[in-house]
Short mmCIF file of C-alpha atoms in Angstrom, two decimals:
data_model
loop_
_atom_site.label_atom_id
_atom_site.label_comp_id
_atom_site.label_asym_id
_atom_site.label_seq_id
_atom_site.Cartn_x
_atom_site.Cartn_y
_atom_site.Cartn_z
CA GLY A 1 114.72 107.18 98.32
CA ALA A 2 111.31 105.60 98.26
CA GLY A 3 108.51 107.52 99.85
CA VAL A 4 105.20 106.37 101.25
CA SER A 5 103.25 104.40 98.69
CA GLN A 6 99.57 103.59 98.63
CA SER A 7 97.50 101.26 96.54
CA PRO A 8 95.29 101.34 94.68
CA SER A 9 95.51 104.95 93.57
CA ASN A 10 91.85 104.88 92.61
CA LYS A 11 89.07 102.55 93.66
CA VAL A 12 85.50 102.59 92.44
CA THR A 13 83.15 100.24 94.21
CA GLU A 14 79.48 99.63 94.65
CA LYS A 15 77.62 100.42 97.82
CA GLY A 16 77.72 97.50 100.21
CA LYS A 17 81.00 96.05 98.99
CA ASP A 18 84.12 95.75 101.13
CA VAL A 19 87.34 97.51 100.17
CA GLU A 20 90.91 97.19 101.37
CA LEU A 21 93.40 100.02 101.07
CA ARG A 22 97.12 99.47 101.44
CA CYS A 23 99.90 101.67 102.73
CA ASP A 24 103.64 100.99 102.53
CA PRO A 25 105.46 103.37 104.86
CA ILE A 26 109.02 104.57 104.54
CA SER A 27 111.40 101.89 105.78
CA GLY A 28 112.37 102.49 109.39
CA HIS A 29 109.41 104.69 110.21
CA THR A 30 107.80 103.41 113.37
CA ALA A 31 104.71 105.60 113.29
CA LEU A 32 101.95 105.30 110.69
CA TYR A 33 98.79 107.35 110.30
CA TRP A 34 95.59 107.11 108.29
CA TYR A 35 93.52 110.17 107.36
CA ARG A 36 90.41 110.77 105.33
CA GLN A 37 89.89 113.86 103.20
CA ARG A 38 86.57 114.63 101.61
CA LEU A 39 86.45 116.88 98.58
CA GLY A 40 87.38 120.44 99.48
CA GLN A 41 87.74 119.66 103.16
CA GLY A 42 90.53 119.24 105.65
CA LEU A 43 92.10 116.05 106.87
CA GLU A 44 90.17 113.87 109.27
CA PHE A 45 92.37 111.71 111.44
CA LEU A 46 91.37 108.05 111.54
CA ILE A 47 94.00 106.00 113.36
CA TYR A 48 97.64 106.03 114.41
CA PHE A 49 100.01 103.07 114.76
CA GLN A 50 103.18 102.99 116.81
CA GLY A 51 104.80 99.83 115.56
CA ASN A 52 101.92 97.42 115.13
CA SER A 53 100.03 98.80 118.08
CA ALA A 54 97.18 101.29 117.71
CA PRO A 55 96.89 103.22 121.00
CA ASP A 56 93.44 104.48 120.22
CA LYS A 57 91.01 103.60 117.46
CA SER A 58 88.30 106.06 118.38
CA GLY A 59 89.08 108.19 115.30
CA LEU A 60 87.60 105.51 113.07
CA PRO A 61 84.17 106.80 111.97
CA SER A 62 82.25 103.55 112.50
CA ASP A 63 82.68 99.86 113.22
CA ARG A 64 82.74 99.27 109.46
CA PHE A 65 86.28 100.68 109.50
CA SER A 66 89.24 98.68 110.73
CA ALA A 67 92.99 98.85 110.29
CA GLU A 68 95.91 96.56 110.81
CA ARG A 69 99.67 96.89 110.63
CA THR A 70 102.25 94.17 110.32
CA GLY A 71 105.22 94.97 112.50
CA GLU A 72 106.63 98.32 111.41
CA SER A 73 105.67 97.72 107.82
CA VAL A 74 102.58 97.56 105.67
CA SER A 75 99.21 98.72 106.92
CA THR A 76 95.77 97.99 105.54
CA LEU A 77 92.61 99.99 106.07
CA THR A 78 89.46 97.96 105.50
CA ILE A 79 86.03 99.44 104.98
CA GLN A 80 83.19 96.95 105.15
CA ARG A 81 79.77 97.44 103.56
CA THR A 82 80.84 100.70 101.96
CA GLN A 83 78.44 103.63 101.86
CA GLN A 84 78.39 106.62 99.53
CA GLU A 85 79.49 108.82 102.43
CA ASP A 86 82.75 106.86 102.52
CA SER A 87 83.77 108.42 99.21
CA ALA A 88 86.94 110.41 99.86
CA VAL A 89 90.69 110.37 99.48
CA TYR A 90 92.33 108.16 102.09
CA LEU A 91 95.81 109.36 102.97
CA CYS A 92 98.50 107.45 104.78
CA ALA A 93 101.56 109.01 106.41
CA SER A 94 104.56 107.71 108.30
CA SER A 95 107.16 109.27 110.55
CA LYS A 96 110.39 108.24 112.25
CA GLY A 97 109.17 109.01 115.70
CA GLN A 98 106.27 110.31 117.58
CA ILE A 99 106.50 114.04 116.96
CA ASN A 100 108.56 113.96 113.83
CA GLU A 101 107.62 115.17 110.38
CA GLN A 102 104.95 113.07 108.72
CA PHE A 103 105.58 111.96 105.16
CA PHE A 104 102.38 111.49 103.22
CA GLY A 105 101.58 109.08 100.44
CA PRO A 106 99.67 110.11 97.30
CA GLY A 107 96.40 108.78 98.68
CA THR A 108 93.72 106.40 97.46
CA ARG A 109 90.69 108.01 95.91
CA LEU A 110 87.67 105.92 96.87
CA THR A 111 84.39 106.37 95.04
CA VAL A 112 81.35 104.49 96.26
CA LEU A 113 78.56 104.37 93.72
CA LEU B 1 91.85 119.37 122.97
CA ALA B 2 94.03 121.79 121.03
CA LYS B 3 91.67 122.98 118.32
CA THR B 4 93.16 125.29 115.73
CA THR B 5 91.57 128.21 113.94
CA GLN B 6 92.90 129.61 110.67
CA PRO B 7 91.56 132.00 108.04
CA ILE B 8 89.67 130.11 105.36
CA SER B 9 91.47 131.86 102.52
CA MET B 10 94.07 134.49 101.71
CA ASP B 11 95.19 136.22 98.52
CA SER B 12 98.53 137.80 97.73
CA TYR B 13 100.83 138.66 94.86
CA GLU B 14 104.11 137.31 93.64
CA GLY B 15 107.11 138.67 95.50
CA GLN B 16 105.16 139.60 98.61
CA GLU B 17 105.63 138.20 102.11
CA VAL B 18 102.65 136.23 103.32
CA ASN B 19 101.83 135.63 106.97
CA ILE B 20 99.23 133.06 107.98
CA THR B 21 98.19 133.02 111.62
CA CYS B 22 96.80 130.04 113.48
CA SER B 23 95.05 130.31 116.85
CA HIS B 24 95.38 127.45 119.33
CA ASN B 25 94.18 128.77 122.66
CA ASN B 26 94.12 125.40 124.37
CA ILE B 27 97.63 124.33 123.45
CA ALA B 28 99.15 121.97 126.01
CA THR B 29 102.60 122.13 127.53
CA ASN B 30 103.90 119.21 125.50
CA ASP B 31 102.32 120.25 122.20
CA TYR B 32 104.38 121.17 119.16
CA ILE B 33 103.14 123.34 116.31
CA THR B 34 103.56 122.01 112.81
CA TRP B 35 102.61 123.46 109.44
CA TYR B 36 101.92 121.48 106.29
CA GLN B 37 101.35 122.50 102.67
CA GLN B 38 99.00 120.65 100.34
CA PHE B 39 98.71 120.97 96.57
CA PRO B 40 95.66 119.65 94.73
CA SER B 41 95.60 115.86 94.33
CA GLN B 42 98.64 115.41 96.56
CA GLY B 43 99.21 114.53 100.19
CA PRO B 44 100.30 117.27 102.59
CA ARG B 45 103.98 118.13 102.81
CA PHE B 46 105.79 119.21 105.97
CA ILE B 47 106.92 122.84 106.00
CA ILE B 48 108.11 123.67 109.49
CA GLN B 49 107.73 122.75 113.14
CA GLY B 50 108.37 124.65 116.35
CA TYR B 51 107.73 124.76 120.07
CA LYS B 52 108.40 128.40 121.00
CA THR B 53 109.96 131.66 119.76
CA LYS B 54 111.12 131.55 116.16
CA VAL B 55 112.11 128.79 113.80
CA THR B 56 113.45 129.35 110.30
CA ASN B 57 114.29 126.98 107.49
CA GLU B 58 114.96 127.33 103.80
CA VAL B 59 111.30 127.82 102.88
CA ALA B 60 109.57 129.56 105.80
CA SER B 61 109.69 131.03 109.27
CA LEU B 62 107.47 130.20 112.20
CA PHE B 63 106.82 132.77 114.89
CA ILE B 64 105.41 131.63 118.22
CA PRO B 65 104.70 134.18 120.98
CA ALA B 66 105.53 133.48 124.60
CA ASP B 67 102.00 132.35 125.49
CA ARG B 68 102.02 129.92 122.52
CA LYS B 69 98.31 130.49 121.94
CA SER B 70 98.92 131.38 118.33
CA SER B 71 101.57 130.93 115.67
CA THR B 72 102.34 132.65 112.40
CA LEU B 73 103.73 131.00 109.32
CA SER B 74 105.71 133.47 107.24
CA LEU B 75 106.43 132.79 103.57
CA PRO B 76 108.99 135.24 102.12
CA ARG B 77 108.65 136.44 98.54
CA VAL B 78 105.91 134.07 97.45
CA SER B 79 105.58 132.81 93.90
CA LEU B 80 102.68 131.33 91.94
CA SER B 81 103.84 127.86 92.99
CA ASP B 82 103.07 128.69 96.63
CA THR B 83 99.36 128.55 95.82
CA ALA B 84 98.16 125.74 98.07
CA VAL B 85 96.28 124.92 101.26
CA TYR B 86 98.26 125.43 104.46
CA TYR B 87 97.42 123.47 107.60
CA CYS B 88 98.36 124.25 111.17
CA LEU B 89 98.61 121.18 113.37
CA VAL B 90 99.04 121.23 117.13
CA GLY B 91 99.74 118.18 119.15
CA ASP B 92 102.12 115.88 120.91
CA ILE B 93 101.61 112.69 118.98
CA GLY B 94 103.90 110.74 121.24
CA ARG B 95 101.56 111.21 124.15
CA TYR B 96 98.29 111.00 122.34
CA SER B 97 95.86 108.91 124.31
CA SER B 98 92.96 109.98 122.18
CA ALA B 99 92.80 110.05 118.41
CA SER B 100 90.71 113.18 118.52
CA LYS B 101 93.80 115.14 119.55
CA ILE B 102 95.28 114.96 116.07
CA ILE B 103 93.45 117.69 114.18
CA PHE B 104 94.45 119.24 110.88
CA GLY B 105 91.41 121.41 110.47
CA SER B 106 90.26 122.89 107.18
CA GLY B 107 93.41 124.87 106.50
CA THR B 108 94.00 128.20 104.76
CA ARG B 109 93.65 128.32 101.00
CA LEU B 110 96.38 130.67 99.77
CA SER B 111 96.08 132.08 96.26
CA ILE B 112 99.02 133.90 94.71
CA ARG B 113 98.43 136.18 91.75
CA PRO B 114 100.94 137.44 89.16
#
């Protein structure tokens, strides 16, 4: 069956531009997560959705970051006024329930020049 | 806050059993322990999850002592394809009130040699 998909797979942008990253979770998965992974480092949790509700957004690194989710479907992560430090792979995952196995997408590699 | 501590790297040889230990001294009563595997340029992949004692599946075993302050991922008879980064994750996502409670950490980079 279809797994978690993310688009674009790669994004190169100039400093100061806004970018929007998309995640399509596995159908029926109520929970959705966004992570950031810098080169050679571990995963940094950003935000978690249960349905279209985000219980806590404090994992987002700054107010330039925001995320939305439509129902129990697509989610978008928006980074405004991108900075070079935002360069990383952004990973999305979904799961059936709250403690269940997370299924990860392939990630979006963001490069800010 | 259930912070996890793992060795940065480990080396082993094909056919050997590999054990990776994760420390989580502040684990909470409702926390589960989950291990993920990540290959380069891919998202992490679930390996195994447990709450206490021992859990075994087709790819690994997870040993959790009674105090639950550590856990050990055991990979039997590793092959070259087991070369990856392994993450220990502790948490009860269903009751997370703070995003900072979901922590993957830097993981353990496992290298398997012929």
